[in-house]
Coordinates of C-alpha atoms and ligand atoms in Angstrom, one line a residue:
X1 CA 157.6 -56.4 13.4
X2 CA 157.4 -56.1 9.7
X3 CA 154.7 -58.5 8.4
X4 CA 154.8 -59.6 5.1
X5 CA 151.9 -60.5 2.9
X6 CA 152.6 -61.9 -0.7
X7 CA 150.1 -62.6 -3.5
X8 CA 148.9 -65.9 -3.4
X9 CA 150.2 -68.2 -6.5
X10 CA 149.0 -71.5 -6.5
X11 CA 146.5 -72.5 -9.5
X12 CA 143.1 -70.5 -9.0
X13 CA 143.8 -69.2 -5.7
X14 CA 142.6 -65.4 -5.4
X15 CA 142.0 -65.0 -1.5
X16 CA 144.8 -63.0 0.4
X17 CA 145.9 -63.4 3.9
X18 CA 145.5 -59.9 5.4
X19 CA 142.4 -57.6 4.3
X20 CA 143.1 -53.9 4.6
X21 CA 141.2 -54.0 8.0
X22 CA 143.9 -56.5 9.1
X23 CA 146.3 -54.0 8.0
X24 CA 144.9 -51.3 9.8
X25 CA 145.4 -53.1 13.3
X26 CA 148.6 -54.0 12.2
X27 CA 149.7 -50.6 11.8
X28 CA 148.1 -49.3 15.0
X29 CA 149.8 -52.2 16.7
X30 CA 153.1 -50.0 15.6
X31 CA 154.1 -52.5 12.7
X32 CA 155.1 -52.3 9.4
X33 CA 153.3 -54.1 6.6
X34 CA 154.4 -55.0 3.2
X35 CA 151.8 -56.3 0.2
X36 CA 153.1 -57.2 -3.0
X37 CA 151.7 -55.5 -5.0
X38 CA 147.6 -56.9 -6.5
X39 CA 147.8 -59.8 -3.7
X40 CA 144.5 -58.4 -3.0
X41 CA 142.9 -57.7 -6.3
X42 CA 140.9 -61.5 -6.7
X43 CA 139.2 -60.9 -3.2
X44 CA 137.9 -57.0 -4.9
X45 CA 140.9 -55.1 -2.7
X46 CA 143.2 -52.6 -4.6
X47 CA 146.1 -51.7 -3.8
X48 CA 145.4 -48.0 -2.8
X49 CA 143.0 -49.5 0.0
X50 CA 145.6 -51.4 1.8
X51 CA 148.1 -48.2 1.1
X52 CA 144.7 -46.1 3.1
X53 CA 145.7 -47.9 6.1
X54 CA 149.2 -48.0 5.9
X55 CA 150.7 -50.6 4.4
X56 CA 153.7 -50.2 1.7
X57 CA 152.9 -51.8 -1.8
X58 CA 156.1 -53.9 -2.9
X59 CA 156.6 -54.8 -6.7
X60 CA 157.7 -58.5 -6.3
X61 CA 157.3 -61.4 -3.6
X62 CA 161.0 -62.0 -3.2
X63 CA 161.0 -58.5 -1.4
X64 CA 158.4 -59.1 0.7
X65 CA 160.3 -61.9 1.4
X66 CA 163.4 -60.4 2.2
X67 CA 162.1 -58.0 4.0
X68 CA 159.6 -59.4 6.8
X69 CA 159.9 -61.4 10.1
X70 CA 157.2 -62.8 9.4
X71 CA 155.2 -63.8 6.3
X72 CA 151.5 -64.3 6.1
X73 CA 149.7 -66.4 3.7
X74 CA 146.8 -68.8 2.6
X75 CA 148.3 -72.1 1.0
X76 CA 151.5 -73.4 1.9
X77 CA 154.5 -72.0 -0.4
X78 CA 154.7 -73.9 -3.4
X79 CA 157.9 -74.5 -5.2
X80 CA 158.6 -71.7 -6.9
X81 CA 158.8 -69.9 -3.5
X82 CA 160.8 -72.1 -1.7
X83 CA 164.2 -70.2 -2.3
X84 CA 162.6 -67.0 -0.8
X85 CA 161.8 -67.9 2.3
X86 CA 164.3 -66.8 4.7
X87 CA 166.4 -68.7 7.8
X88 CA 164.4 -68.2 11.2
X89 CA 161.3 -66.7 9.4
X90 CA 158.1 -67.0 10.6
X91 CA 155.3 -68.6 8.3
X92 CA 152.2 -68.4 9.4
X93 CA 149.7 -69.9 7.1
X94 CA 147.8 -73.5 6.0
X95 CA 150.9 -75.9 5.8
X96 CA 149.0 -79.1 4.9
X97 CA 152.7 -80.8 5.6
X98 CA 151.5 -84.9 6.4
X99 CA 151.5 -85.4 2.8
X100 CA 154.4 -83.0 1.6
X101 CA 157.4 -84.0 2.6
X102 CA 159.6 -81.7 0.1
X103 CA 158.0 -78.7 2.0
X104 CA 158.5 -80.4 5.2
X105 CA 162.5 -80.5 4.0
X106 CA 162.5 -76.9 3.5
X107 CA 161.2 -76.0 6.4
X108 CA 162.9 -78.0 8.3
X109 CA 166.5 -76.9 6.8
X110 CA 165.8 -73.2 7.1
X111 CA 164.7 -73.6 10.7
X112 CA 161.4 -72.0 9.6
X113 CA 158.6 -71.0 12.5
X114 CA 155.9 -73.2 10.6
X115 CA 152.5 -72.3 12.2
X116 CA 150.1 -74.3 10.4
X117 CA 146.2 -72.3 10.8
X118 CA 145.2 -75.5 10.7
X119 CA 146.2 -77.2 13.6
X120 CA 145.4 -74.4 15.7
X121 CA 143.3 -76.2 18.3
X122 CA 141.1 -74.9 21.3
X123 CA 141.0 -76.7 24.6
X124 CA 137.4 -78.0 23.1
X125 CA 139.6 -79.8 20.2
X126 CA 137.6 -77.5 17.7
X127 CA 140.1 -75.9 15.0
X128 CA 139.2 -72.3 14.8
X129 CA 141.2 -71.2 12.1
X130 CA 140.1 -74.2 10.1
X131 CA 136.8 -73.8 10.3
X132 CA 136.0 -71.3 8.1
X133 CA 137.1 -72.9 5.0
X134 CA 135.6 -76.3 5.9
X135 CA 132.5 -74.4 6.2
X136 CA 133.3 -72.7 2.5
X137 CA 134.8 -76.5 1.3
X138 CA 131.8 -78.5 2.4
X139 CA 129.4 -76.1 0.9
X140 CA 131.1 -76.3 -2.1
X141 CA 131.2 -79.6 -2.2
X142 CA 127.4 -79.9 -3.4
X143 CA 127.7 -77.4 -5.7
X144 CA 130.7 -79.3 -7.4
X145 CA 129.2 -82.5 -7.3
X146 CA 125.6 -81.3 -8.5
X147 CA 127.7 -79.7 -11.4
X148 CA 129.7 -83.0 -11.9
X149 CA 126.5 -84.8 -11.8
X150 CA 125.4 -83.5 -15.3
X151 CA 126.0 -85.4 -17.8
X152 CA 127.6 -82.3 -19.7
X153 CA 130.7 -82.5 -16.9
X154 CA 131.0 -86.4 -17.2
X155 CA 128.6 -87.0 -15.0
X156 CA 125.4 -89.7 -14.9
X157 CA 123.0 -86.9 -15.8
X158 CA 121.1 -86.2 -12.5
X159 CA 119.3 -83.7 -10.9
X160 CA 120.5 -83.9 -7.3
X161 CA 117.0 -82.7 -6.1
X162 CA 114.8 -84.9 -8.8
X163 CA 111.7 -83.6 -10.2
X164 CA 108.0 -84.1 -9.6
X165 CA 107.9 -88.2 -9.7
X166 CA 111.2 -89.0 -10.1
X167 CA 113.6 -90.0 -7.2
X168 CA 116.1 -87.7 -5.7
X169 CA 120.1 -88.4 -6.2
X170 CA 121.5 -90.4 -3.3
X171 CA 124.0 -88.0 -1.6
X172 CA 126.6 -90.0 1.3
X173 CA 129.0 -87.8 3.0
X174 CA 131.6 -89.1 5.3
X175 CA 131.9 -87.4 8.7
X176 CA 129.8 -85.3 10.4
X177 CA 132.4 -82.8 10.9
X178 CA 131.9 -79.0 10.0
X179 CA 132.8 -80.1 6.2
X180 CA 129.8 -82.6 6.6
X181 CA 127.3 -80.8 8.3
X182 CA 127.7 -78.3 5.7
X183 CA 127.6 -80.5 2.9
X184 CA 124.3 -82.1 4.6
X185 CA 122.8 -78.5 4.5
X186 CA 123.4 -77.9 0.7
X187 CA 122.2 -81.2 0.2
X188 CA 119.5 -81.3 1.6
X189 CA 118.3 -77.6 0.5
X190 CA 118.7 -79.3 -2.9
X191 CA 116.3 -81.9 -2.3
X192 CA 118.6 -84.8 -2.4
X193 CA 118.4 -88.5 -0.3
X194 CA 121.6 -87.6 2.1
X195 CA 122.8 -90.1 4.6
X196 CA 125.7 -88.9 6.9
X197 CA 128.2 -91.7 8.3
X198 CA 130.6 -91.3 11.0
X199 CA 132.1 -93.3 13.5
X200 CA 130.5 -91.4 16.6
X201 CA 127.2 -92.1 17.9
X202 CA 126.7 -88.8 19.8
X203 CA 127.8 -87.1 16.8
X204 CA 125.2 -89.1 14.6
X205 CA 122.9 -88.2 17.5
X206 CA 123.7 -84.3 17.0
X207 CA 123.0 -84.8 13.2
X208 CA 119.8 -86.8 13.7
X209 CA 118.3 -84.1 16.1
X210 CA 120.0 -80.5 14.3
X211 CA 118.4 -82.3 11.3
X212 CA 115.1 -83.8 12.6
X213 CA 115.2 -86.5 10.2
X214 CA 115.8 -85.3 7.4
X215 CA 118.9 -86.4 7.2
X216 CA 119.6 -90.0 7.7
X217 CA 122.8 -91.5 9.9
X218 CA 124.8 -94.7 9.5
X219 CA 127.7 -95.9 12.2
X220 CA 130.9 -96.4 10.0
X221 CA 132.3 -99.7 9.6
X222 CA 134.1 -101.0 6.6
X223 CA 130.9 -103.0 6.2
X224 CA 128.2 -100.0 6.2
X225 CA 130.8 -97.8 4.2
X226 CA 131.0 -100.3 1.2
X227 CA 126.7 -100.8 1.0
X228 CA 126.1 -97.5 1.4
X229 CA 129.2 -96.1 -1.4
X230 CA 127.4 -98.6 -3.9
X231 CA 124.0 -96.7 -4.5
X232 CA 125.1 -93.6 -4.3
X233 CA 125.7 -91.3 -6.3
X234 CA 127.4 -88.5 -5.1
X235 CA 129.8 -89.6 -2.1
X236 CA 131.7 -86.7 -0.5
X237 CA 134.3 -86.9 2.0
X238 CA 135.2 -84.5 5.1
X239 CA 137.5 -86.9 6.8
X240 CA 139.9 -85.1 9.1
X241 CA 142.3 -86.9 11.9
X242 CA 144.3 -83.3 13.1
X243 CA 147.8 -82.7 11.5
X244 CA 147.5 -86.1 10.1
X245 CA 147.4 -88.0 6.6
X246 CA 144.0 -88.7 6.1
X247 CA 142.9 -92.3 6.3
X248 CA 142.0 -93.9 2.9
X249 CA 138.3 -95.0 3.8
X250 CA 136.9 -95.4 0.6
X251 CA 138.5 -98.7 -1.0
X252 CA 139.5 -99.0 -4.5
X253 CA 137.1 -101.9 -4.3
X254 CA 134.3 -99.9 -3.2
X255 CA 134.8 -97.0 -5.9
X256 CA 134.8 -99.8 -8.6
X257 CA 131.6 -100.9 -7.1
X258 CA 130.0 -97.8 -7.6
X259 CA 127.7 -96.7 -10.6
X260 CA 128.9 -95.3 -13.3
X261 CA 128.9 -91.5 -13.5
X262 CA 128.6 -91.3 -9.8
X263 CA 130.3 -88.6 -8.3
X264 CA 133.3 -88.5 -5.6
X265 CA 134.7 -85.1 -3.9
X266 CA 137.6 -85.1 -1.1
X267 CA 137.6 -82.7 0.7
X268 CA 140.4 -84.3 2.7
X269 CA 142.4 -83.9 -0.2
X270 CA 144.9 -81.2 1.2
X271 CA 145.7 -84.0 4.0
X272 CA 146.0 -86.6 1.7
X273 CA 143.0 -87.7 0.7
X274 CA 140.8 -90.3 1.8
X275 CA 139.7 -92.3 -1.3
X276 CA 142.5 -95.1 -2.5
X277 CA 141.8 -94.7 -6.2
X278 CA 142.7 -90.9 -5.5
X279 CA 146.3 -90.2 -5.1
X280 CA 146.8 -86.9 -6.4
X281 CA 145.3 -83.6 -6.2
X282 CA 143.8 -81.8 -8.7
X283 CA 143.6 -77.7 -9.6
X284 CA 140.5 -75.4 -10.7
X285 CA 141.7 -75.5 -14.0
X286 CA 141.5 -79.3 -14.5
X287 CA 139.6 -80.5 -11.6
X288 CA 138.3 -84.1 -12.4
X289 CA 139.4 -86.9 -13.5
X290 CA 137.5 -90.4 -14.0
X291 CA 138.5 -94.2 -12.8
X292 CA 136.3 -97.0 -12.8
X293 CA 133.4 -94.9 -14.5
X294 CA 133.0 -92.7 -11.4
X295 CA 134.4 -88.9 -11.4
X296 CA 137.1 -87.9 -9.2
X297 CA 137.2 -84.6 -8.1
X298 CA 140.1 -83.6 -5.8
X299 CA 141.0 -79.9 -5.9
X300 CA 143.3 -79.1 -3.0
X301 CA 141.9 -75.5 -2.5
X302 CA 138.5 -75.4 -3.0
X303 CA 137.9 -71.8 -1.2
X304 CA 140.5 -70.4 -3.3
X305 CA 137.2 -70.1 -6.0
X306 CA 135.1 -68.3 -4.3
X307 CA 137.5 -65.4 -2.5
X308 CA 134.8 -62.8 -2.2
X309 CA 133.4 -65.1 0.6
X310 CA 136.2 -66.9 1.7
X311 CA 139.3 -64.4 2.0
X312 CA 136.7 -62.4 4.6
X313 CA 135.9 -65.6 6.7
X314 CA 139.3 -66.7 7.0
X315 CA 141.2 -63.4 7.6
X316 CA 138.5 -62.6 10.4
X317 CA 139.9 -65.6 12.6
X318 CA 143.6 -65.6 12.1
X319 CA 143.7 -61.5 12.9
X320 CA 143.2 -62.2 16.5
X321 CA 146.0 -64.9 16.7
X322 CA 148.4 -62.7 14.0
X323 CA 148.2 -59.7 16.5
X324 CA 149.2 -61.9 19.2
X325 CA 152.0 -63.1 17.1
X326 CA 153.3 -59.8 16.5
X327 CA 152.6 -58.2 19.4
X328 CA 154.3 -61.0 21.7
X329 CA 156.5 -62.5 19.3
X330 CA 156.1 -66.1 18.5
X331 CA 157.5 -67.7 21.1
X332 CA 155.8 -66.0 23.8
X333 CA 152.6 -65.1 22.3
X334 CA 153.0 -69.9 21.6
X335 CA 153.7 -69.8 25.2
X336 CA 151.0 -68.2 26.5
X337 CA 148.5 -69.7 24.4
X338 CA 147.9 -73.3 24.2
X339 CA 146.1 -73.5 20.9
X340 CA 148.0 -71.3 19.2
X341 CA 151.4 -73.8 20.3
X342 CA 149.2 -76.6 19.0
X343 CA 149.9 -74.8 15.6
X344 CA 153.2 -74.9 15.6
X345 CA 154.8 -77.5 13.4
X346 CA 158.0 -76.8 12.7
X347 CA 160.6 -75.1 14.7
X348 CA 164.4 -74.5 15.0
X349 CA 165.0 -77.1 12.4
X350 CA 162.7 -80.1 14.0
X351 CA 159.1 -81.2 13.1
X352 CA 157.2 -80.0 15.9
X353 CA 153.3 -81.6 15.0
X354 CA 153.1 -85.4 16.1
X355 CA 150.5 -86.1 13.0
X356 CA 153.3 -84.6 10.5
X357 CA 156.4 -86.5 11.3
X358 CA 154.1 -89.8 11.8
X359 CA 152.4 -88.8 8.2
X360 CA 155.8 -88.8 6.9
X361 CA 157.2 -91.7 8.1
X362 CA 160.5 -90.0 8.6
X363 CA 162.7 -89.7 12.0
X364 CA 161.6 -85.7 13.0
X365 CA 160.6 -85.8 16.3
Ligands
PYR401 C1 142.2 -74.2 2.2 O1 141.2 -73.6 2.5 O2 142.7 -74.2 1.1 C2 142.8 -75.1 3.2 O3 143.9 -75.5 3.0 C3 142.0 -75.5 4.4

């Protein structure tokens, strides 16, 4: 097959899909790969290193384009790349499409072989080609909103960790997902007050023990979410409901309850979001913005920042499933294994992911 990997264009996003050790086993596979040319240079790779393995350097996207079966990426395209994609290509990437329905459209139309990274789910219901960057995203997360926290960024003016005799920031992060148990680590290595609330008792359970009570643990209710978003002051969220829009569990109401210069990141951004008062995404460039006295921070591609790290974690889980891909061809290589068929959310011209169509309110299934 000849496997296409374009630079990556969205605002602030340096990591690339395919390192050159993914192009390697490409080639020894017996395909052909085409990298436009610099896609790597962000993550530290030159050209000449993915040219070392094998792989032919194109000058511009819309021949890499043009010229693969299937097209490897990071973030789903974004508009400027909507005319390049080709009828009956295959896309193989994060497709984020609850939220987007103009993407959705396009896909749709050019009977595109959407396989969305991150709906890839194993029999366990874990997402393995998620993973990665909610382990990057909720990481992040603390650093962000220890940054936002200052006063210099907007922020109350807090040391997350305190001092010596003076209290600790409050830190509340919603789900106790892999976002949120990451979070809780950064936290928690800062020195902050953290209190993780999720709707699962045995997964309040894991925290409580993997954290031996350093970590506190609420149930969620609307009732627990509203007293514990008023005292603190740095809420991040890692909501996630697979392939679906993210439920908006932080109320307007609650937000405007909050104390000024507190803090909110949403890391369920790309699905949505999950904070009412947020209803927009934000980019590296510009990545706050403020409502009710509280900060809003709601960049859809957090990882995208830190490529060094990230373009190596992510690239070392798809490569298993693109080989299959290529090696099979979708549909068999779908066929044979479930979680990688549990990616697929748009085929032949139909909307092929349960969450998506219901996340878009629109008759596709
Ligand atoms: C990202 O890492 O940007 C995702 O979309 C998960």
């Amino acid at each position: 097959m000849i496997v296409g990997i374009p630079k990556e264009i969205k605002n602030n996003e340096y990591r690339v899909s395919v390192t050159p050790a993914g192009v390697h086993a490409l080639v020894k596979n017996g395909h052909q790969v085409l990298v436009e040319t610099n896609a790597g240079l962000e993550s530290g790779i030159e050209d000449s290193e993915y040219i070392a393995e094998g792989a032919l350097i194109l000058q511009q996207a819309k021949a890499v384009f043009a010229q693969s079966d299937i097209i490897v990426k990071v973030k789903e395209p974004i508009e400027s790349e909507y005319a390049l994609m080709k009828e009956g290509q295959t896309l193989f990437t994060y497709l984020h499409l609850a939220p987007n329905l103009p993407l959705t459209d396009i896909l749709v139309k050019k009977k595109i072989t959407g396989i969305a990274y991150e709906t890839v789910q194993l029999a366990d219901r874990s997402l393995p080609l998620l993973i990665p960057m909610s382990e990057v995203a909720g990481r992040m997360s603390v650093q962000v909103g220890a940054t936002m926290l200052q006063r210099d960024h907007g922020g109350v003016g807090m040391l997350l960790g305190g001092v010596t005799g003076v209290l600790p920031a409050e830190v509340m992060i919603i789900g106790a997902g892999t976002v949120g148990m990451n979070a809780a680590k950064m936290a928690v290595g800062l020195g902050a007050h953290v209190t993780v609330i999720d709707i699962s008792k045995p997964r309040l359970t894991y925290v409580d023990d993997v954290f031996n009570g350093r970590v506190s643990t609420l149930v969620s209710n609307p009732y627990n979410m509203a007293e514990l978003t008023k005292k603190s002051d740095l809420l991040i969220s890692g909501v996630l409901v697979v392939g679906e829009k993210a439920p908006k569990l932080v109320t307007e109401d609650m937000v405007k309850a909050m104390k000024k210069g507190s803090v909110i990141v949403d890391v369920a951004i790309d699905q949505g979001g999950s904070v009412e008062t947020i209803d927009h995404s934000t980019t590296h460039d510009n990545p706050c913005f403020e409502k009710h006295g509280v900060i809003h921070y709601s960049v859809a591609n957090m990882p995208g920042a830190v490529p060094r790290t990230s373009t190596y974690a992510l690239t070392g889980s798809t490569l298993p499933y693109l080989l299959d891909i290529v090696n099979k061809g979708a549909e068999a290589a779908m066929k044979e294994n479930p979680a990688l068929l549990l990616g697929l959310n748009t085929y032949q011209g139909h909307v092929t992911c349960k969450g998506v169509a219901e996340g878009l309110n629109k008759e596709y299934i």
